[in-house]
Each structure stands twice: as C-alpha cells, then as structure tokens.
Tab-separated table of C-alpha atoms in Angstrom:
chain	number	residue	atom	x	y	z
A	1	MET	CA	-36.681	0.042	-49.634
A	2	LYS	CA	-38.801	-2.780	-49.089
A	3	TYR	CA	-38.323	-6.308	-50.586
A	4	ASP	CA	-40.405	-9.400	-50.683
A	5	LEU	CA	-37.956	-11.987	-49.567
A	6	VAL	CA	-37.690	-15.690	-50.746
A	7	PHE	CA	-35.389	-17.778	-48.941
A	8	GLU	CA	-34.057	-21.161	-50.446
A	9	GLY	CA	-33.604	-24.408	-48.360
A	10	GLY	CA	-30.467	-26.048	-47.726
A	11	GLY	CA	-30.040	-27.138	-44.184
A	12	ALA	CA	-26.965	-26.132	-42.382
A	13	LYS	CA	-25.839	-24.121	-45.387
A	14	GLY	CA	-28.789	-21.658	-44.554
A	15	MET	CA	-26.551	-19.856	-42.021
A	16	VAL	CA	-25.097	-17.923	-45.055
A	17	PHE	CA	-28.464	-15.966	-45.049
A	18	VAL	CA	-27.485	-14.337	-41.712
A	19	GLY	CA	-24.467	-12.642	-43.439
A	20	ALA	CA	-26.686	-11.487	-46.383
A	21	MET	CA	-29.268	-9.982	-43.968
A	22	GLN	CA	-26.370	-8.041	-42.350
A	23	GLU	CA	-25.756	-6.336	-45.639
A	24	PHE	CA	-29.380	-5.883	-46.384
A	25	GLU	CA	-29.832	-4.250	-43.030
A	26	THR	CA	-26.915	-1.961	-43.378
A	27	ARG	CA	-28.400	-0.630	-46.652
A	28	GLY	CA	-31.384	0.475	-44.800
A	29	HIS	CA	-33.785	-1.949	-46.326
A	30	GLN	CA	-36.573	-3.930	-44.832
A	31	PRO	CA	-38.345	-7.124	-45.401
A	32	GLY	CA	-41.972	-7.183	-46.955
A	33	ARG	CA	-43.675	-10.620	-47.446
A	34	LEU	CA	-41.512	-13.542	-46.446
A	35	LEU	CA	-41.301	-16.869	-48.098
A	36	GLY	CA	-39.093	-19.746	-47.097
A	37	THR	CA	-38.373	-23.460	-47.500
A	38	SER	CA	-36.403	-25.950	-45.108
A	39	ALA	CA	-33.451	-23.563	-43.789
A	40	GLY	CA	-35.103	-20.762	-45.671
A	41	ALA	CA	-38.440	-21.261	-43.635
A	42	ILE	CA	-36.169	-20.708	-40.259
A	43	THR	CA	-34.696	-17.533	-41.579
A	44	ALA	CA	-38.054	-16.194	-42.473
A	45	THR	CA	-39.768	-17.194	-39.446
A	46	LEU	CA	-37.109	-15.324	-37.105
A	47	LEU	CA	-37.477	-12.197	-39.384
A	48	ALA	CA	-41.119	-12.375	-39.290
A	49	ALA	CA	-40.746	-12.538	-35.271
A	50	GLY	CA	-38.665	-9.046	-35.674
A	51	TYR	CA	-35.219	-10.841	-35.341
A	52	THR	CA	-32.452	-8.512	-36.540
A	53	ALA	CA	-29.152	-9.880	-38.334
A	54	SER	CA	-27.415	-9.225	-35.369
A	55	GLU	CA	-29.728	-11.235	-33.102
A	56	MET	CA	-29.682	-14.010	-35.792
A	57	LEU	CA	-25.667	-14.093	-35.550
A	58	LYS	CA	-25.984	-14.353	-31.816
A	59	ALA	CA	-28.272	-17.405	-32.125
A	60	LEU	CA	-25.707	-18.746	-34.450
A	61	GLU	CA	-23.020	-18.597	-31.747
A	62	GLU	CA	-24.993	-20.183	-29.090
A	63	LYS	CA	-23.428	-23.353	-27.296
A	64	GLN	CA	-24.648	-26.356	-25.342
A	65	ALA	CA	-23.228	-27.142	-21.835
A	66	ASP	CA	-20.451	-29.249	-23.438
A	67	GLY	CA	-19.166	-26.366	-25.666
A	68	SER	CA	-20.644	-27.779	-28.927
A	69	SER	CA	-22.983	-25.870	-31.095
A	70	VAL	CA	-26.636	-25.879	-30.162
A	71	PHE	CA	-27.400	-26.711	-33.742
A	72	SER	CA	-25.657	-30.237	-33.430
A	73	SER	CA	-28.363	-30.997	-30.920
A	74	PHE	CA	-30.733	-30.986	-33.815
A	75	MET	CA	-29.098	-34.444	-34.858
A	76	ALA	CA	-29.267	-35.960	-31.273
A	77	PRO	CA	-30.624	-39.410	-30.806
A	78	PRO	CA	-34.623	-39.529	-30.689
A	79	GLY	CA	-35.942	-40.048	-27.160
A	80	PRO	CA	-37.402	-43.374	-25.832
A	81	PHE	CA	-40.813	-44.159	-27.451
A	82	ASP	CA	-43.883	-44.668	-25.543
A	83	SER	CA	-45.507	-48.233	-25.120
A	84	GLU	CA	-48.484	-47.172	-27.465
A	85	THR	CA	-46.037	-46.532	-30.237
A	86	VAL	CA	-43.987	-49.623	-29.754
A	87	ASN	CA	-47.105	-51.823	-29.503
A	88	ASN	CA	-48.349	-50.635	-32.886
A	89	SER	CA	-45.170	-50.414	-34.590
A	90	ALA	CA	-44.786	-52.019	-37.991
A	91	ILE	CA	-41.743	-53.743	-36.506
A	92	ARG	CA	-43.699	-55.623	-33.952
A	93	LYS	CA	-46.195	-56.629	-36.448
A	94	PHE	CA	-43.703	-57.966	-38.870
A	95	LEU	CA	-42.002	-59.864	-36.209
A	96	HIS	CA	-45.285	-61.346	-34.981
A	97	ALA	CA	-46.173	-62.139	-38.604
A	98	VAL	CA	-42.811	-64.313	-39.034
A	99	ASN	CA	-43.151	-67.715	-37.444
A	100	SER	CA	-40.340	-69.754	-36.602
A	101	PRO	CA	-41.084	-73.736	-36.355
A	102	LEU	CA	-38.145	-74.015	-34.033
A	103	ILE	CA	-39.473	-71.810	-31.359
A	104	PRO	CA	-42.580	-71.995	-29.445
A	105	ASP	CA	-45.215	-69.586	-30.160
A	106	PHE	CA	-45.260	-68.351	-26.495
A	107	LEU	CA	-41.658	-68.031	-26.356
A	108	GLU	CA	-41.202	-66.489	-29.782
A	109	ASP	CA	-43.826	-63.742	-28.983
A	110	LYS	CA	-41.973	-62.819	-26.130
A	111	LEU	CA	-38.645	-62.702	-27.947
A	112	ASP	CA	-40.142	-60.560	-30.596
A	113	ASP	CA	-41.335	-58.092	-27.929
A	114	ALA	CA	-38.209	-58.026	-26.436
A	115	ILE	CA	-36.364	-57.186	-29.681
A	116	VAL	CA	-38.699	-54.430	-30.394
A	117	LYS	CA	-38.456	-52.971	-27.005
A	118	GLN	CA	-34.641	-52.897	-27.103
A	119	LEU	CA	-34.726	-51.057	-30.740
A	120	ALA	CA	-37.196	-48.392	-29.351
A	121	GLU	CA	-35.119	-47.794	-25.836
A	122	GLY	CA	-31.580	-48.289	-27.025
A	123	LYS	CA	-29.959	-45.071	-27.467
A	124	THR	CA	-28.154	-46.178	-30.932
A	125	LEU	CA	-30.800	-48.728	-31.782
A	126	ARG	CA	-33.643	-46.049	-31.483
A	127	HIS	CA	-32.382	-44.369	-34.775
A	128	PHE	CA	-33.241	-47.394	-36.833
A	129	PHE	CA	-36.695	-47.524	-34.980
A	130	SER	CA	-37.403	-43.796	-35.503
A	131	PHE	CA	-36.289	-44.570	-39.358
A	132	ILE	CA	-38.697	-47.270	-39.833
A	133	GLU	CA	-41.501	-46.091	-37.791
A	134	LYS	CA	-41.517	-42.166	-38.158
A	135	GLY	CA	-39.670	-41.879	-41.318
A	136	GLY	CA	-36.650	-40.115	-39.955
A	137	TRP	CA	-33.323	-40.911	-38.390
A	138	PHE	CA	-33.495	-38.112	-36.012
A	139	SER	CA	-36.571	-36.623	-34.220
A	140	ALA	CA	-36.017	-32.929	-34.302
A	141	ASP	CA	-37.403	-32.516	-30.732
A	142	ASN	CA	-34.451	-30.371	-29.920
A	143	PHE	CA	-35.164	-28.051	-33.121
A	144	LEU	CA	-38.771	-27.665	-32.000
A	145	ALA	CA	-37.591	-26.466	-28.398
A	146	TRP	CA	-34.965	-24.192	-29.972
A	147	ILE	CA	-37.432	-22.419	-32.478
A	148	LYS	CA	-40.036	-21.988	-29.705
A	149	GLY	CA	-37.603	-20.578	-27.355
A	150	LYS	CA	-36.491	-18.041	-29.953
A	151	LEU	CA	-40.065	-16.979	-30.695
A	152	ASN	CA	-40.511	-16.311	-26.810
A	153	ALA	CA	-37.097	-14.526	-26.444
A	154	GLY	CA	-36.358	-10.913	-26.475
A	155	ASN	CA	-38.759	-8.035	-27.465
A	156	LEU	CA	-40.582	-6.760	-30.558
A	157	ASN	CA	-41.624	-3.010	-30.386
A	158	GLY	CA	-40.963	-2.889	-26.815
A	159	LYS	CA	-43.130	-5.917	-25.751
A	160	PRO	CA	-41.841	-9.462	-25.074
A	161	ARG	CA	-42.257	-11.676	-28.009
A	162	ASN	CA	-44.325	-14.507	-26.561
A	163	PHE	CA	-44.940	-16.131	-29.919
A	164	GLY	CA	-43.842	-19.798	-29.221
A	165	ASP	CA	-47.369	-20.910	-28.892
A	166	MET	CA	-49.242	-19.082	-31.443
A	167	SER	CA	-51.094	-20.141	-34.393
A	168	LEU	CA	-50.075	-18.811	-37.906
A	169	ARG	CA	-53.246	-16.510	-37.415
A	170	ASP	CA	-52.318	-15.019	-34.119
A	171	PHE	CA	-48.626	-14.687	-35.114
A	172	TYR	CA	-49.715	-12.737	-38.098
A	173	THR	CA	-51.877	-10.480	-35.842
A	174	ALA	CA	-49.309	-9.901	-33.236
A	175	THR	CA	-46.408	-9.159	-35.704
A	176	GLY	CA	-48.060	-8.013	-38.802
A	177	SER	CA	-45.541	-10.016	-40.647
A	178	ASP	CA	-46.531	-11.750	-43.815
A	179	LEU	CA	-44.959	-15.312	-43.449
A	180	SER	CA	-45.574	-18.324	-45.770
A	181	LEU	CA	-43.618	-21.595	-45.435
A	182	VAL	CA	-43.203	-24.256	-47.862
A	183	ALA	CA	-43.936	-27.994	-46.937
A	184	SER	CA	-44.684	-31.348	-48.748
A	185	ASP	CA	-47.802	-33.270	-48.186
A	186	THR	CA	-46.388	-36.848	-49.115
A	187	THR	CA	-49.936	-38.253	-48.237
A	188	GLY	CA	-51.842	-35.819	-50.355
A	189	LYS	CA	-48.971	-35.657	-52.824
A	190	GLN	CA	-49.012	-31.720	-52.978
A	191	MET	CA	-47.050	-28.684	-52.105
A	192	LEU	CA	-48.235	-26.777	-49.119
A	193	VAL	CA	-47.610	-23.045	-48.376
A	194	LEU	CA	-48.414	-22.578	-44.892
A	195	ASN	CA	-49.671	-19.153	-43.658
A	196	HIS	CA	-52.369	-17.314	-42.050
A	197	ASN	CA	-54.518	-17.619	-45.022
A	198	THR	CA	-54.297	-21.242	-45.833
A	199	ALA	CA	-53.660	-22.748	-42.479
A	200	PRO	CA	-54.576	-20.352	-39.867
A	201	ASP	CA	-54.891	-22.785	-36.807
A	202	CYS	CA	-51.533	-24.268	-37.559
A	203	PRO	CA	-49.051	-23.708	-34.883
A	204	VAL	CA	-46.061	-21.359	-36.376
A	205	ILE	CA	-43.480	-23.557	-34.745
A	206	TRP	CA	-44.878	-26.626	-36.224
A	207	ALA	CA	-45.332	-24.958	-39.730
A	208	THR	CA	-41.628	-24.233	-39.457
A	209	ARG	CA	-40.637	-27.757	-38.294
A	210	MET	CA	-42.745	-29.222	-41.263
A	211	SER	CA	-40.553	-27.148	-43.616
A	212	MET	CA	-37.466	-28.001	-42.405
A	213	SER	CA	-38.185	-31.917	-42.225
A	214	ILE	CA	-35.660	-33.084	-44.575
A	215	PRO	CA	-36.896	-36.614	-45.698
A	216	LEU	CA	-35.323	-39.729	-44.186
A	217	LEU	CA	-33.297	-37.305	-41.974
A	218	TRP	CA	-35.738	-36.113	-39.348
A	219	GLN	CA	-39.078	-37.770	-38.496
A	220	GLU	CA	-41.949	-36.747	-40.738
A	221	VAL	CA	-44.704	-34.508	-39.230
A	222	VAL	CA	-48.064	-35.766	-38.963
A	223	TRP	CA	-50.807	-33.397	-38.818
A	224	GLN	CA	-52.941	-33.041	-35.879
A	225	LYS	CA	-56.550	-32.535	-35.685
A	226	GLU	CA	-56.079	-29.310	-33.689
A	227	TRP	CA	-54.260	-27.722	-36.317
A	228	GLY	CA	-57.386	-27.384	-38.404
A	229	LEU	CA	-57.788	-27.459	-42.166
A	230	TYR	CA	-55.624	-26.673	-45.113
A	231	MET	CA	-57.188	-24.386	-47.575
A	232	LYS	CA	-60.624	-25.502	-46.134
A	233	ARG	CA	-59.324	-29.295	-46.717
A	234	GLU	CA	-59.194	-31.849	-44.318
A	235	MET	CA	-55.274	-32.861	-43.414
A	236	LEU	CA	-55.713	-34.949	-40.208
A	237	ASN	CA	-53.217	-37.899	-40.286
A	238	HIS	CA	-51.310	-36.494	-43.463
A	239	ALA	CA	-47.451	-36.951	-43.367
A	240	ILE	CA	-45.613	-33.750	-43.927
A	241	VAL	CA	-41.949	-33.326	-44.777
A	242	ASP	CA	-39.655	-30.552	-46.019
A	243	GLY	CA	-41.025	-28.251	-48.914
A	244	GLY	CA	-37.752	-28.768	-50.942
A	245	LEU	CA	-38.982	-32.073	-51.813
A	246	LEU	CA	-41.257	-30.399	-54.341
A	247	SER	CA	-40.148	-26.759	-54.570
A	248	ASN	CA	-36.972	-25.459	-52.926
A	249	PHE	CA	-37.087	-22.006	-54.474
A	250	PRO	CA	-40.859	-20.936	-55.501
A	251	ILE	CA	-40.068	-17.343	-56.255
A	252	GLU	CA	-42.849	-17.423	-59.016
A	253	LEU	CA	-45.288	-17.337	-56.114
A	254	PHE	CA	-44.505	-13.732	-55.345
A	255	LEU	CA	-44.409	-12.711	-58.895
A	256	SER	CA	-47.908	-14.253	-60.116
A	257	ASP	CA	-51.148	-12.403	-60.112
A	258	LEU	CA	-53.188	-15.449	-60.945
A	259	LYS	CA	-56.153	-15.578	-58.590
A	260	ASP	CA	-55.362	-19.398	-57.690
A	261	ILE	CA	-51.982	-17.868	-56.336
A	262	THR	CA	-53.124	-14.724	-54.718
A	263	ASP	CA	-55.824	-16.717	-52.766
A	264	VAL	CA	-52.738	-18.685	-51.144
A	265	MET	CA	-50.274	-15.760	-51.006
A	266	GLY	CA	-52.490	-12.845	-50.760
A	267	LEU	CA	-52.596	-9.820	-53.295
A	268	ARG	CA	-49.309	-8.722	-54.770
A	269	HIS	CA	-47.795	-5.778	-53.180
A	270	ASP	CA	-45.467	-3.066	-55.002
A	271	ASN	CA	-42.571	-4.163	-53.027
A	272	ASN	CA	-39.546	-5.599	-55.125
A	273	VAL	CA	-38.823	-9.298	-54.934
A	274	LEU	CA	-35.633	-10.734	-54.025
A	275	GLY	CA	-34.757	-14.378	-53.769
A	276	MET	CA	-31.795	-15.659	-51.720
A	277	LEU	CA	-30.404	-18.729	-53.545
A	278	ILE	CA	-27.745	-21.110	-52.088
A	279	ASP	CA	-25.126	-21.910	-54.558
A	280	GLU	CA	-23.286	-24.941	-54.183
A	281	GLU	CA	-21.175	-24.082	-56.991
A	282	ALA	CA	-19.937	-20.728	-55.815
A	283	GLU	CA	-16.733	-20.846	-53.649
A	284	VAL	CA	-16.428	-19.414	-50.211
A	285	PRO	CA	-13.512	-17.308	-49.856
A	286	ASN	CA	-10.815	-18.388	-47.369
A	287	LEU	CA	-12.879	-21.567	-46.523
A	288	PRO	CA	-11.296	-23.517	-43.502
A	289	GLN	CA	-11.099	-27.248	-44.080
A	290	LEU	CA	-13.319	-29.643	-42.116
A	291	ALA	CA	-12.047	-30.316	-38.780
A	292	ILE	CA	-11.698	-33.919	-37.553
A	293	SER	CA	-13.254	-34.762	-34.351
A	294	GLU	CA	-11.104	-35.593	-31.296
A	295	SER	CA	-12.406	-39.091	-31.090
A	296	GLY	CA	-11.612	-39.659	-35.010
A	297	MET	CA	-15.329	-40.473	-35.601
A	298	SER	CA	-18.255	-38.038	-35.973
A	299	LEU	CA	-21.793	-38.729	-36.729
A	300	GLY	CA	-21.212	-37.895	-40.155
A	301	ASP	CA	-18.832	-40.396	-40.613
A	302	LEU	CA	-21.522	-43.402	-40.128
A	303	GLN	CA	-22.511	-44.739	-43.586
A	304	THR	CA	-26.168	-44.646	-43.046
A	305	VAL	CA	-25.981	-40.891	-42.251
A	306	GLN	CA	-23.588	-40.164	-45.255
A	307	ARG	CA	-26.235	-42.047	-47.465
A	308	ILE	CA	-28.965	-39.854	-46.303
A	309	SER	CA	-26.982	-37.003	-46.550
A	310	ARG	CA	-26.205	-37.460	-50.188
A	311	LEU	CA	-29.864	-38.210	-50.804
A	312	VAL	CA	-30.627	-34.757	-49.166
A	313	ASP	CA	-28.025	-32.777	-51.104
A	314	THR	CA	-29.432	-34.332	-54.242
A	315	THR	CA	-32.947	-33.766	-53.517
A	316	LEU	CA	-32.504	-29.850	-52.201
A	317	SER	CA	-30.041	-29.148	-54.968
A	318	ALA	CA	-32.214	-30.286	-57.847
A	319	ARG	CA	-33.422	-26.989	-59.407
A	320	ASP	CA	-35.205	-26.128	-62.758
A	321	LYS	CA	-32.134	-23.967	-64.103
A	322	MET	CA	-34.236	-22.513	-66.654
A	323	VAL	CA	-36.750	-20.983	-64.106
A	324	ILE	CA	-33.844	-19.600	-61.957
A	325	ASP	CA	-32.039	-18.021	-64.901
A	326	SER	CA	-35.379	-16.432	-66.131
A	327	TYR	CA	-35.273	-14.494	-62.828
A	328	ALA	CA	-31.687	-14.184	-62.550
A	329	ASN	CA	-32.089	-10.360	-61.669
A	330	LEU	CA	-34.044	-11.071	-58.832
A	331	VAL	CA	-31.656	-13.695	-57.232
A	332	ALA	CA	-28.742	-13.151	-54.818
A	333	ARG	CA	-26.557	-16.096	-55.001
A	334	MET	CA	-25.079	-17.358	-51.673
A	335	PRO	CA	-21.839	-19.130	-51.945
A	336	ALA	CA	-21.880	-22.598	-50.159
A	337	ARG	CA	-19.462	-24.881	-51.995
A	338	GLY	CA	-17.803	-26.996	-49.552
A	339	TYR	CA	-20.629	-27.207	-46.965
A	340	GLY	CA	-22.658	-30.153	-46.151
A	341	THR	CA	-26.409	-29.689	-45.696
A	342	THR	CA	-26.241	-31.681	-42.331
A	343	GLU	CA	-23.024	-29.705	-41.174
A	344	PHE	CA	-24.930	-28.275	-38.123
A	345	ASP	CA	-21.815	-28.895	-36.074
A	346	MET	CA	-19.545	-26.770	-38.187
A	347	THR	CA	-16.613	-25.175	-36.329
A	348	PRO	CA	-16.966	-21.305	-35.616
A	349	THR	CA	-14.201	-20.554	-38.278
A	350	ARG	CA	-16.168	-22.328	-41.014
A	351	ARG	CA	-19.438	-20.686	-39.724
A	352	GLU	CA	-17.693	-17.270	-39.942
A	353	ALA	CA	-16.460	-17.743	-43.404
A	354	LEU	CA	-19.943	-18.745	-44.580
A	355	VAL	CA	-21.648	-15.830	-42.961
A	356	GLU	CA	-19.039	-13.418	-44.309
A	357	ALA	CA	-19.638	-14.927	-47.787
A	358	GLY	CA	-23.409	-14.120	-47.611
A	359	LYS	CA	-22.466	-10.660	-46.638
A	360	THR	CA	-20.251	-10.239	-49.368
A	361	SER	CA	-22.524	-11.718	-51.947
A	362	MET	CA	-25.233	-9.577	-50.939
A	363	HIS	CA	-23.046	-6.568	-51.228
A	364	ALA	CA	-22.143	-7.468	-54.857
A	365	TYR	CA	-25.659	-7.991	-55.624
A	366	PHE	CA	-26.862	-4.478	-54.673
A	367	VAL	CA	-23.786	-2.879	-56.194
A	368	ALA	CA	-24.907	-4.626	-59.535
A	369	ARG	CA	-28.430	-3.414	-59.013
A	370	GLU	CA	-27.089	0.329	-58.302
A	371	ARG	CA	-24.755	0.257	-61.533
A	372	ALA	CA	-27.838	-1.116	-63.618
A	373	ALA	CA	-29.987	1.833	-62.212
A	374	ALA	CA	-27.270	4.347	-62.884
A	375	SER	CA	-27.099	3.186	-66.628
A	376	ASP	CA	-30.753	2.977	-66.825
A	377	THR	CA	-30.431	-0.713	-67.682
A	378	SER	CA	-33.368	-3.304	-66.488
A	379	PHE	CA	-32.758	-5.077	-63.319
A	380	GLY	CA	-36.187	-6.499	-63.098
A	381	ILE	CA	-37.780	-9.729	-64.747
A	382	GLY	CA	-36.645	-8.540	-68.058
A	383	ASP	CA	-38.068	-8.266	-71.567
A	384	ASP	CA	-37.508	-11.934	-72.450
A	385	VAL	CA	-40.629	-13.811	-73.693
A	386	GLU	CA	-39.886	-16.623	-71.248
A	387	THR	CA	-40.554	-14.311	-68.243
A	388	ASP	CA	-43.679	-12.508	-69.377
A	389	GLN	CA	-46.599	-12.469	-66.902
A	390	ASP	CA	-48.445	-15.521	-68.601
A	391	VAL	CA	-45.666	-17.644	-68.288
A	392	ILE	CA	-44.979	-16.639	-64.596
A	393	ASN	CA	-48.534	-17.499	-63.857
A	394	LYS	CA	-48.381	-20.924	-65.737
A	395	ARG	CA	-44.955	-21.658	-63.663
A	396	ALA	CA	-46.826	-20.776	-60.392
A	397	ALA	CA	-49.933	-22.558	-61.021
A	398	LYS	CA	-47.821	-25.656	-61.832
A	399	ILE	CA	-45.753	-25.402	-58.524
A	400	LEU	CA	-49.063	-25.686	-56.552
A	401	LYS	CA	-50.727	-28.372	-58.479
C-alpha cells in the first residue's frame, strides 16, 4: 500500500523515524508524497532519494575519526569568518559607535577592530560572533556537507545518485519523488513549503538545511539570488529558519483539496495519509540513562546551549492539540521521552533504544489499523464535524497565511 507521509520536526529525536520506516518497509508499504519539517525534512529527503530503512540505519551509525557520532559534528564551532563579514558586522559598527573619552580615537578604533577580530577567529568566541551576526550558535556547515554526501552516495534504480547539486526541480525529475519541506521565512513572516512547484531553482540540500535550521541554535539561512523565486515572489536576502517555528506537523496540507493548497502541494492523490508524530510524553522502553562525558563536561552542559535547548524544545513541542487529536487515526506516535532535541551525540545504546521504540510503535499502529479494518470500524479521518473537508481546508489555508 502507498502512503503520503508526514514527518514532524524534533531535532535528534527524529532518529526514531528510522525504526518506524523499518516496520513500514517490512509490511510492504511504499511512500507516496513526502512532507517533512526539521528532522522530519531530513528523513523525507533521504526517502525521496530512495534510501531504505537499512541505509538510513547505517547512516545513523556513522563515526568520525575520533570515534564520536558524525551527528555530533553538526554542533561543531563555526569556522573563521571572512574579512568582509567581520568588517561589516554589527558588533564592529556598535563598538565604533561607542566612544570612550579616555582613549584616543585612532587607538580606540584599533582596539575595537582587535576585539572584533578575536571574536570572529577564536574557536570558542566564534560562537558568540555567529550568534549575534548569523542568528545561530552553530553554522551547520558539517550538516550541509553530510546531506550532500548522502545524496551523492550509493545507487537508485541501478544508477549513481548524484543528487547533491540538484535543484528541487531536477531532483524531482531524477527521482520522481514528490518532496515538500517546511521552512519559516522570518523576513516575510510566512511559512514556506519548498518543493519543485514552489521553489524549483532552490537546491535540495539548501531546502533541507533551511527546514532543519532550529532558531538560535544554527545560523539562519539567507536566500540567494541563484535560488530563484518562491511562488513567483522575490526572496533575495530573506532570512529562513526551521519550519517548526510556524508549523511542525502540517498534515492538513495532504488532506485539503483547496485550490490554494493544491497549487502548493500538487493535486491530491488516492494514497492513504500517515503522519509520524514525535511524542515527548510517551516512554521509550528500556531507556538507557544519559552518559557523563569522560571530561565531566559536555557541550550540553554549557548554560548558553542549555537555554537554547530549552527554547528549542518549547518551540518545537508546541502543538495545536485539537488539530492533532482530530486526525488521531492518521497519526502514528513515536515515543521520545527522555531524549533531547540537541542530543546528536547520543550513545549507541540510547540510539538503538530510540530506533527500536519507533519500530515497535509503528507495528502497534498498523495492528490497530488491521483490527479496525477487520471490525469494519473507520480508521480514517472520522465523522466528527470538526474534521469535515471544509474545516480541513480552513485549517490548511490558515497554516499557509
């Protein structure tokens, strides 16, 4: 059976989707259209590129040279900033605008420039420069390199993938996969659904990067001229961040038949719709405790990162409960209690427990569907007035406003 799949955002907790897809594949199902936000965008992109659950599991197990998870590199310090960025920085302008009567102007300017240079070049201080100038504590350059490598690795239908440099239009042509990724345009104050219809010239790796750009954690992405238009609208220099800021689980976009929605998503298919929701209240069976780093101090122990993590968890966990409950029969809940949004350096045992929880939860979901079918009980949207097509259309239209 073919399902249009919706993947919620949730940072590192998104690894649970790999287990869910293992069960999905075991049952012989296939993905139809794909819609993802943040971590869900990463899963959706890999599936669109033809990745199997076993290939994704192998990717989760990748190590760096020092033996740490490749995903921990997504939170590495930003690289040094170029001179143009430093010279035009808000920090430099601020320091030059503040005049100390005790220091001669020619000396004060040199001192200001020296401070800014140190902030931009120092391995630790670069975080502060990145946070102020680029809107994020980390750069996500390593993620961008990783996703590009994944899209260029292995084969699809007997041919090398080589998708890493493709636009969304070319990616759709090459794969036949209908992929949509949710992002937030903080300049235009609107939600973006990036796909081959809405942003055909946008590179697929940058569409994924924009969708996963958790606010304040990773640098915001600035839309480039060569990425073209969005819905025939100019986007040059717009700042883009994580789609979860505006809608972390827009399942209505696959359910609506409103023309404004189908102009973005394409015409509705006859496929079933299945949303995979990260449930922070559901326990992960046999959950291993967090390990303490050998040094006694990890990146997550820093107060700044903790504050960002709490903000991220609050933002990405905020949901319209009424909406999700309305589509409960279309939603498979993935346990993630006890895991952090920024826990990219989780131990193998914690990762394995999370993946297994996803597999078990997906199994339970399909068993429930089978029982409903056997008893001739509805397992679709249901007959409640709150979920009739008119209400669905109104909710979908509201999301894209």
